């Protein structure tokens, strides 16, 4: 097991994956642009966002798919009220997890993964699938163009945890 840092007495500590990811991302930040902004809405997450996100008329593509200080409402259009309420709670939890003031990140991660896996019988299967889609959409939005390398690393870490618990829906 590689060691992260020495401690007094010659012992070494286990590596801190979040710190390692933040150092890597920080040295490769900002990422190079592969496609022009004008073309971005035609590909992958951009096309998905343009088709499925709630938005005000005239909202630019970049605002739809890029980091925002906090998510105040669900991203996906057409969620039923119960799913939308849960999506708002998850958005607050994601903001907490990726921020500097999260006192219990493991509990926050478990809460989000538990809601994506099962909804304690409160949602239909279709709504649970929509909630999973919402979770991944929120995570992708919050790691895209995030000005903080540490926050971005935490977002990718949370996305990895969620992906290990439940799969994102395929975008066709």
JSON list of C-alpha atoms in Angstrom, two decimals:
[
{"chain": "A", "resi": 1, "resn": "UNK", "atom": "CA", "xyz": [0.00, 0.00, 0.00]},
{"chain": "A", "resi": 2, "resn": "UNK", "atom": "CA", "xyz": [1.62, 3.29, -1.01]},
{"chain": "A", "resi": 3, "resn": "UNK", "atom": "CA", "xyz": [1.95, 5.83, 1.75]},
{"chain": "A", "resi": 4, "resn": "UNK", "atom": "CA", "xyz": [0.75, 9.40, 1.60]},
{"chain": "A", "resi": 5, "resn": "UNK", "atom": "CA", "xyz": [2.89, 11.11, 4.23]},
{"chain": "A", "resi": 6, "resn": "UNK", "atom": "CA", "xyz": [5.25, 10.22, 7.03]},
{"chain": "A", "resi": 7, "resn": "UNK", "atom": "CA", "xyz": [4.21, 10.80, 10.61]},
{"chain": "A", "resi": 8, "resn": "UNK", "atom": "CA", "xyz": [6.43, 11.15, 13.68]},
{"chain": "A", "resi": 9, "resn": "UNK", "atom": "CA", "xyz": [8.08, 7.92, 14.75]},
{"chain": "A", "resi": 10, "resn": "UNK", "atom": "CA", "xyz": [8.63, 6.62, 11.21]},
{"chain": "A", "resi": 11, "resn": "UNK", "atom": "CA", "xyz": [5.07, 5.33, 10.69]},
{"chain": "A", "resi": 12, "resn": "UNK", "atom": "CA", "xyz": [3.23, 6.28, 7.53]},
{"chain": "A", "resi": 13, "resn": "UNK", "atom": "CA", "xyz": [-0.43, 7.04, 6.94]},
{"chain": "A", "resi": 14, "resn": "UNK", "atom": "CA", "xyz": [-2.66, 5.56, 4.28]},
{"chain": "A", "resi": 15, "resn": "UNK", "atom": "CA", "xyz": [-3.15, 7.72, 1.18]},
{"chain": "A", "resi": 16, "resn": "UNK", "atom": "CA", "xyz": [-5.99, 10.23, 1.18]},
{"chain": "A", "resi": 17, "resn": "UNK", "atom": "CA", "xyz": [-7.81, 9.72, -2.18]},
{"chain": "A", "resi": 18, "resn": "UNK", "atom": "CA", "xyz": [-9.55, 13.11, -2.02]},
{"chain": "A", "resi": 19, "resn": "UNK", "atom": "CA", "xyz": [-6.28, 14.96, -1.41]},
{"chain": "A", "resi": 20, "resn": "UNK", "atom": "CA", "xyz": [-4.55, 12.98, -4.18]},
{"chain": "A", "resi": 21, "resn": "UNK", "atom": "CA", "xyz": [-7.38, 13.72, -6.63]},
{"chain": "A", "resi": 22, "resn": "UNK", "atom": "CA", "xyz": [-7.36, 17.41, -5.68]},
{"chain": "A", "resi": 23, "resn": "UNK", "atom": "CA", "xyz": [-3.59, 17.61, -6.30]},
{"chain": "A", "resi": 24, "resn": "UNK", "atom": "CA", "xyz": [-3.98, 15.89, -9.68]},
{"chain": "A", "resi": 25, "resn": "UNK", "atom": "CA", "xyz": [-6.94, 18.02, -10.75]},
{"chain": "A", "resi": 26, "resn": "UNK", "atom": "CA", "xyz": [-5.26, 21.18, -9.49]},
{"chain": "A", "resi": 27, "resn": "UNK", "atom": "CA", "xyz": [-2.21, 20.51, -11.66]},
{"chain": "A", "resi": 28, "resn": "UNK", "atom": "CA", "xyz": [-4.43, 19.91, -14.69]},
{"chain": "A", "resi": 29, "resn": "UNK", "atom": "CA", "xyz": [-6.86, 22.80, -14.16]},
{"chain": "A", "resi": 30, "resn": "UNK", "atom": "CA", "xyz": [-8.65, 24.16, -16.07]},
{"chain": "A", "resi": 31, "resn": "UNK", "atom": "CA", "xyz": [-9.11, 21.24, -18.45]},
{"chain": "A", "resi": 32, "resn": "UNK", "atom": "CA", "xyz": [-8.55, 21.96, -22.14]},
{"chain": "A", "resi": 33, "resn": "UNK", "atom": "CA", "xyz": [-11.65, 22.62, -24.22]},
{"chain": "A", "resi": 34, "resn": "UNK", "atom": "CA", "xyz": [-12.22, 19.82, -26.69]},
{"chain": "A", "resi": 35, "resn": "UNK", "atom": "CA", "xyz": [-15.13, 21.36, -28.54]},
{"chain": "A", "resi": 36, "resn": "UNK", "atom": "CA", "xyz": [-16.23, 24.92, -29.00]},
{"chain": "A", "resi": 37, "resn": "UNK", "atom": "CA", "xyz": [-18.95, 26.28, -26.69]},
{"chain": "A", "resi": 38, "resn": "UNK", "atom": "CA", "xyz": [-21.28, 26.78, -29.65]},
{"chain": "A", "resi": 39, "resn": "UNK", "atom": "CA", "xyz": [-21.05, 23.06, -30.45]},
{"chain": "A", "resi": 40, "resn": "UNK", "atom": "CA", "xyz": [-21.26, 21.75, -26.87]},
{"chain": "A", "resi": 41, "resn": "UNK", "atom": "CA", "xyz": [-25.05, 21.60, -26.75]},
{"chain": "A", "resi": 42, "resn": "UNK", "atom": "CA", "xyz": [-25.00, 19.00, -29.54]},
{"chain": "A", "resi": 43, "resn": "UNK", "atom": "CA", "xyz": [-23.02, 16.41, -27.57]},
{"chain": "A", "resi": 44, "resn": "UNK", "atom": "CA", "xyz": [-23.51, 14.15, -24.55]},
{"chain": "A", "resi": 45, "resn": "UNK", "atom": "CA", "xyz": [-24.51, 15.93, -21.38]},
{"chain": "A", "resi": 46, "resn": "UNK", "atom": "CA", "xyz": [-25.11, 19.19, -23.23]},
{"chain": "A", "resi": 47, "resn": "UNK", "atom": "CA", "xyz": [-27.70, 17.63, -25.52]},
{"chain": "A", "resi": 48, "resn": "UNK", "atom": "CA", "xyz": [-29.26, 15.82, -22.56]},
{"chain": "A", "resi": 49, "resn": "UNK", "atom": "CA", "xyz": [-29.50, 19.09, -20.62]},
{"chain": "A", "resi": 50, "resn": "UNK", "atom": "CA", "xyz": [-31.05, 20.98, -23.52]},
{"chain": "A", "resi": 51, "resn": "UNK", "atom": "CA", "xyz": [-33.73, 18.27, -23.89]},
{"chain": "A", "resi": 52, "resn": "UNK", "atom": "CA", "xyz": [-34.53, 17.48, -20.25]},
{"chain": "A", "resi": 53, "resn": "UNK", "atom": "CA", "xyz": [-33.57, 20.34, -17.90]},
{"chain": "A", "resi": 54, "resn": "UNK", "atom": "CA", "xyz": [-36.02, 22.86, -16.55]},
{"chain": "A", "resi": 55, "resn": "UNK", "atom": "CA", "xyz": [-34.95, 26.28, -17.77]},
{"chain": "A", "resi": 56, "resn": "UNK", "atom": "CA", "xyz": [-36.14, 29.80, -18.23]},
{"chain": "A", "resi": 57, "resn": "UNK", "atom": "CA", "xyz": [-36.51, 31.06, -21.75]},
{"chain": "A", "resi": 58, "resn": "UNK", "atom": "CA", "xyz": [-33.22, 32.38, -23.03]},
{"chain": "A", "resi": 59, "resn": "UNK", "atom": "CA", "xyz": [-31.03, 30.42, -20.60]},
{"chain": "A", "resi": 60, "resn": "UNK", "atom": "CA", "xyz": [-27.67, 29.84, -22.24]},
{"chain": "A", "resi": 61, "resn": "UNK", "atom": "CA", "xyz": [-26.30, 26.35, -22.65]},
{"chain": "A", "resi": 62, "resn": "UNK", "atom": "CA", "xyz": [-23.24, 27.09, -20.48]},
{"chain": "A", "resi": 63, "resn": "UNK", "atom": "CA", "xyz": [-25.44, 28.09, -17.54]},
{"chain": "A", "resi": 64, "resn": "UNK", "atom": "CA", "xyz": [-27.40, 24.86, -17.82]},
{"chain": "A", "resi": 65, "resn": "UNK", "atom": "CA", "xyz": [-24.45, 22.50, -17.71]},
{"chain": "A", "resi": 66, "resn": "UNK", "atom": "CA", "xyz": [-21.90, 24.35, -15.58]},
{"chain": "A", "resi": 67, "resn": "UNK", "atom": "CA", "xyz": [-21.26, 24.60, -11.86]},
{"chain": "A", "resi": 68, "resn": "UNK", "atom": "CA", "xyz": [-23.42, 26.91, -9.81]},
{"chain": "A", "resi": 69, "resn": "UNK", "atom": "CA", "xyz": [-22.81, 28.04, -6.23]},
{"chain": "A", "resi": 70, "resn": "UNK", "atom": "CA", "xyz": [-25.83, 26.09, -5.07]},
{"chain": "A", "resi": 71, "resn": "UNK", "atom": "CA", "xyz": [-28.60, 24.13, -6.70]},
{"chain": "A", "resi": 72, "resn": "UNK", "atom": "CA", "xyz": [-31.93, 25.52, -5.59]},
{"chain": "A", "resi": 73, "resn": "UNK", "atom": "CA", "xyz": [-34.32, 23.35, -7.59]},
{"chain": "A", "resi": 74, "resn": "UNK", "atom": "CA", "xyz": [-34.29, 20.04, -9.46]},
{"chain": "A", "resi": 75, "resn": "UNK", "atom": "CA", "xyz": [-32.63, 20.14, -12.85]},
{"chain": "A", "resi": 76, "resn": "UNK", "atom": "CA", "xyz": [-34.92, 17.74, -14.65]},
{"chain": "A", "resi": 77, "resn": "UNK", "atom": "CA", "xyz": [-38.24, 18.88, -16.04]},
{"chain": "A", "resi": 78, "resn": "UNK", "atom": "CA", "xyz": [-41.38, 16.88, -15.29]},
{"chain": "A", "resi": 79, "resn": "UNK", "atom": "CA", "xyz": [-40.55, 15.36, -11.91]},
{"chain": "A", "resi": 80, "resn": "UNK", "atom": "CA", "xyz": [-43.57, 14.59, -9.74]},
{"chain": "A", "resi": 81, "resn": "UNK", "atom": "CA", "xyz": [-43.82, 16.68, -6.53]},
{"chain": "A", "resi": 82, "resn": "UNK", "atom": "CA", "xyz": [-42.46, 13.97, -4.19]},
{"chain": "A", "resi": 83, "resn": "UNK", "atom": "CA", "xyz": [-39.48, 13.27, -6.42]},
{"chain": "A", "resi": 84, "resn": "UNK", "atom": "CA", "xyz": [-38.84, 17.01, -6.88]},
{"chain": "A", "resi": 85, "resn": "UNK", "atom": "CA", "xyz": [-38.84, 17.55, -3.11]},
{"chain": "A", "resi": 86, "resn": "UNK", "atom": "CA", "xyz": [-36.36, 14.72, -2.63]},
{"chain": "A", "resi": 87, "resn": "UNK", "atom": "CA", "xyz": [-34.22, 16.07, -5.50]},
{"chain": "A", "resi": 88, "resn": "UNK", "atom": "CA", "xyz": [-34.04, 19.45, -3.73]},
{"chain": "A", "resi": 89, "resn": "UNK", "atom": "CA", "xyz": [-32.86, 17.74, -0.54]},
{"chain": "A", "resi": 90, "resn": "UNK", "atom": "CA", "xyz": [-30.25, 15.78, -2.50]},
{"chain": "A", "resi": 91, "resn": "UNK", "atom": "CA", "xyz": [-29.07, 19.02, -4.17]},
{"chain": "A", "resi": 92, "resn": "UNK", "atom": "CA", "xyz": [-28.44, 20.52, -0.72]},
{"chain": "A", "resi": 93, "resn": "UNK", "atom": "CA", "xyz": [-26.58, 17.37, 0.32]},
{"chain": "A", "resi": 94, "resn": "UNK", "atom": "CA", "xyz": [-24.40, 17.45, -2.82]},
{"chain": "A", "resi": 95, "resn": "UNK", "atom": "CA", "xyz": [-23.59, 21.12, -2.18]},
{"chain": "A", "resi": 96, "resn": "UNK", "atom": "CA", "xyz": [-22.68, 20.22, 1.41]},
{"chain": "A", "resi": 97, "resn": "UNK", "atom": "CA", "xyz": [-20.52, 17.24, 0.39]},
{"chain": "A", "resi": 98, "resn": "UNK", "atom": "CA", "xyz": [-18.59, 19.25, -2.19]},
{"chain": "A", "resi": 99, "resn": "UNK", "atom": "CA", "xyz": [-18.18, 22.26, 0.12]},
{"chain": "A", "resi": 100, "resn": "UNK", "atom": "CA", "xyz": [-15.76, 23.00, 2.92]},
{"chain": "A", "resi": 101, "resn": "UNK", "atom": "CA", "xyz": [-18.28, 22.91, 5.78]},
{"chain": "A", "resi": 102, "resn": "UNK", "atom": "CA", "xyz": [-19.56, 19.34, 5.52]},
{"chain": "A", "resi": 103, "resn": "UNK", "atom": "CA", "xyz": [-19.09, 17.82, 8.97]},
{"chain": "A", "resi": 104, "resn": "UNK", "atom": "CA", "xyz": [-20.30, 14.30, 8.10]},
{"chain": "A", "resi": 105, "resn": "UNK", "atom": "CA", "xyz": [-19.42, 13.60, 4.44]},
{"chain": "A", "resi": 106, "resn": "UNK", "atom": "CA", "xyz": [-19.75, 9.83, 4.83]},
{"chain": "A", "resi": 107, "resn": "UNK", "atom": "CA", "xyz": [-23.31, 10.21, 6.16]},
{"chain": "A", "resi": 108, "resn": "UNK", "atom": "CA", "xyz": [-24.18, 12.59, 3.31]},
{"chain": "A", "resi": 109, "resn": "UNK", "atom": "CA", "xyz": [-22.82, 10.13, 0.74]},
{"chain": "A", "resi": 110, "resn": "UNK", "atom": "CA", "xyz": [-24.72, 7.23, 2.32]},
{"chain": "A", "resi": 111, "resn": "UNK", "atom": "CA", "xyz": [-27.95, 9.26, 2.31]},
{"chain": "A", "resi": 112, "resn": "UNK", "atom": "CA", "xyz": [-27.61, 10.04, -1.43]},
{"chain": "A", "resi": 113, "resn": "UNK", "atom": "CA", "xyz": [-26.68, 6.47, -2.34]},
{"chain": "A", "resi": 114, "resn": "UNK", "atom": "CA", "xyz": [-29.53, 5.05, -0.24]},
{"chain": "A", "resi": 115, "resn": "UNK", "atom": "CA", "xyz": [-32.05, 7.33, -1.96]},
{"chain": "A", "resi": 116, "resn": "UNK", "atom": "CA", "xyz": [-30.73, 6.29, -5.37]},
{"chain": "A", "resi": 117, "resn": "UNK", "atom": "CA", "xyz": [-30.91, 2.61, -4.49]},
{"chain": "A", "resi": 118, "resn": "UNK", "atom": "CA", "xyz": [-34.31, 2.56, -2.88]},
{"chain": "A", "resi": 119, "resn": "UNK", "atom": "CA", "xyz": [-36.72, 5.19, -1.82]},
{"chain": "A", "resi": 120, "resn": "UNK", "atom": "CA", "xyz": [-38.11, 3.54, 1.29]},
{"chain": "A", "resi": 121, "resn": "UNK", "atom": "CA", "xyz": [-41.32, 2.82, -0.61]},
{"chain": "A", "resi": 122, "resn": "UNK", "atom": "CA", "xyz": [-42.19, 6.50, -1.13]},
{"chain": "A", "resi": 123, "resn": "UNK", "atom": "CA", "xyz": [-41.63, 6.62, -4.91]},
{"chain": "A", "resi": 124, "resn": "UNK", "atom": "CA", "xyz": [-42.62, 4.41, -7.79]},
{"chain": "A", "resi": 125, "resn": "UNK", "atom": "CA", "xyz": [-39.90, 2.57, -9.69]},
{"chain": "A", "resi": 126, "resn": "UNK", "atom": "CA", "xyz": [-40.19, 5.09, -12.54]},
{"chain": "A", "resi": 127, "resn": "UNK", "atom": "CA", "xyz": [-39.74, 7.97, -10.10]},
{"chain": "A", "resi": 128, "resn": "UNK", "atom": "CA", "xyz": [-36.76, 6.25, -8.49]},
{"chain": "A", "resi": 129, "resn": "UNK", "atom": "CA", "xyz": [-35.18, 5.98, -11.94]},
{"chain": "A", "resi": 130, "resn": "UNK", "atom": "CA", "xyz": [-35.88, 9.69, -12.50]},
{"chain": "A", "resi": 131, "resn": "UNK", "atom": "CA", "xyz": [-34.26, 10.46, -9.15]},
{"chain": "A", "resi": 132, "resn": "UNK", "atom": "CA", "xyz": [-31.14, 8.53, -10.18]},
{"chain": "A", "resi": 133, "resn": "UNK", "atom": "CA", "xyz": [-31.03, 10.53, -13.38]},
{"chain": "A", "resi": 134, "resn": "UNK", "atom": "CA", "xyz": [-31.40, 13.74, -11.33]},
{"chain": "A", "resi": 135, "resn": "UNK", "atom": "CA", "xyz": [-28.56, 12.74, -8.96]},
{"chain": "A", "resi": 136, "resn": "UNK", "atom": "CA", "xyz": [-26.13, 12.15, -11.82]},
{"chain": "A", "resi": 137, "resn": "UNK", "atom": "CA", "xyz": [-27.26, 15.32, -13.62]},
{"chain": "A", "resi": 138, "resn": "UNK", "atom": "CA", "xyz": [-26.63, 17.38, -10.48]},
{"chain": "A", "resi": 139, "resn": "UNK", "atom": "CA", "xyz": [-23.21, 15.81, -9.95]},
{"chain": "A", "resi": 140, "resn": "UNK", "atom": "CA", "xyz": [-22.15, 16.33, -13.56]},
{"chain": "A", "resi": 141, "resn": "UNK", "atom": "CA", "xyz": [-23.31, 19.94, -13.46]},
{"chain": "A", "resi": 142, "resn": "UNK", "atom": "CA", "xyz": [-21.43, 20.61, -10.21]},
{"chain": "A", "resi": 143, "resn": "UNK", "atom": "CA", "xyz": [-18.10, 19.20, -11.47]},
{"chain": "A", "resi": 144, "resn": "UNK", "atom": "CA", "xyz": [-18.31, 20.99, -14.83]},
{"chain": "A", "resi": 145, "resn": "UNK", "atom": "CA", "xyz": [-16.31, 24.24, -14.79]},
{"chain": "A", "resi": 146, "resn": "UNK", "atom": "CA", "xyz": [-16.18, 24.21, -10.99]},
{"chain": "A", "resi": 147, "resn": "UNK", "atom": "CA", "xyz": [-13.61, 26.87, -9.98]},
{"chain": "A", "resi": 148, "resn": "UNK", "atom": "CA", "xyz": [-12.38, 24.79, -7.01]},
{"chain": "A", "resi": 149, "resn": "UNK", "atom": "CA", "xyz": [-10.17, 21.78, -7.68]},
{"chain": "A", "resi": 150, "resn": "UNK", "atom": "CA", "xyz": [-10.90, 20.42, -4.19]},
{"chain": "A", "resi": 151, "resn": "UNK", "atom": "CA", "xyz": [-14.66, 20.72, -4.69]},
{"chain": "A", "resi": 152, "resn": "UNK", "atom": "CA", "xyz": [-14.35, 19.09, -8.11]},
{"chain": "A", "resi": 153, "resn": "UNK", "atom": "CA", "xyz": [-12.42, 16.16, -6.61]},
{"chain": "A", "resi": 154, "resn": "UNK", "atom": "CA", "xyz": [-15.11, 15.70, -3.97]},
{"chain": "A", "resi": 155, "resn": "UNK", "atom": "CA", "xyz": [-17.80, 15.78, -6.68]},
{"chain": "A", "resi": 156, "resn": "UNK", "atom": "CA", "xyz": [-16.02, 13.10, -8.69]},
{"chain": "A", "resi": 157, "resn": "UNK", "atom": "CA", "xyz": [-15.58, 11.06, -5.52]},
{"chain": "A", "resi": 158, "resn": "UNK", "atom": "CA", "xyz": [-19.31, 11.27, -4.80]},
{"chain": "A", "resi": 159, "resn": "UNK", "atom": "CA", "xyz": [-20.11, 10.40, -8.42]},
{"chain": "A", "resi": 160, "resn": "UNK", "atom": "CA", "xyz": [-17.89, 7.32, -8.13]},
{"chain": "A", "resi": 161, "resn": "UNK", "atom": "CA", "xyz": [-19.67, 6.28, -4.94]},
{"chain": "A", "resi": 162, "resn": "UNK", "atom": "CA", "xyz": [-23.08, 6.70, -6.57]},
{"chain": "A", "resi": 163, "resn": "UNK", "atom": "CA", "xyz": [-21.99, 4.85, -9.72]},
{"chain": "A", "resi": 164, "resn": "UNK", "atom": "CA", "xyz": [-20.79, 1.97, -7.55]},
{"chain": "A", "resi": 165, "resn": "UNK", "atom": "CA", "xyz": [-24.25, 1.81, -5.94]},
{"chain": "A", "resi": 166, "resn": "UNK", "atom": "CA", "xyz": [-26.51, 2.34, -8.97]},
{"chain": "A", "resi": 167, "resn": "UNK", "atom": "CA", "xyz": [-25.98, 2.90, -12.67]},
{"chain": "A", "resi": 168, "resn": "UNK", "atom": "CA", "xyz": [-26.78, 6.14, -14.46]},
{"chain": "A", "resi": 169, "resn": "UNK", "atom": "CA", "xyz": [-29.41, 5.83, -17.14]},
{"chain": "A", "resi": 170, "resn": "UNK", "atom": "CA", "xyz": [-28.13, 5.57, -20.68]},
{"chain": "A", "resi": 171, "resn": "UNK", "atom": "CA", "xyz": [-28.49, 8.60, -22.91]},
{"chain": "A", "resi": 172, "resn": "UNK", "atom": "CA", "xyz": [-29.41, 7.71, -26.45]}
]
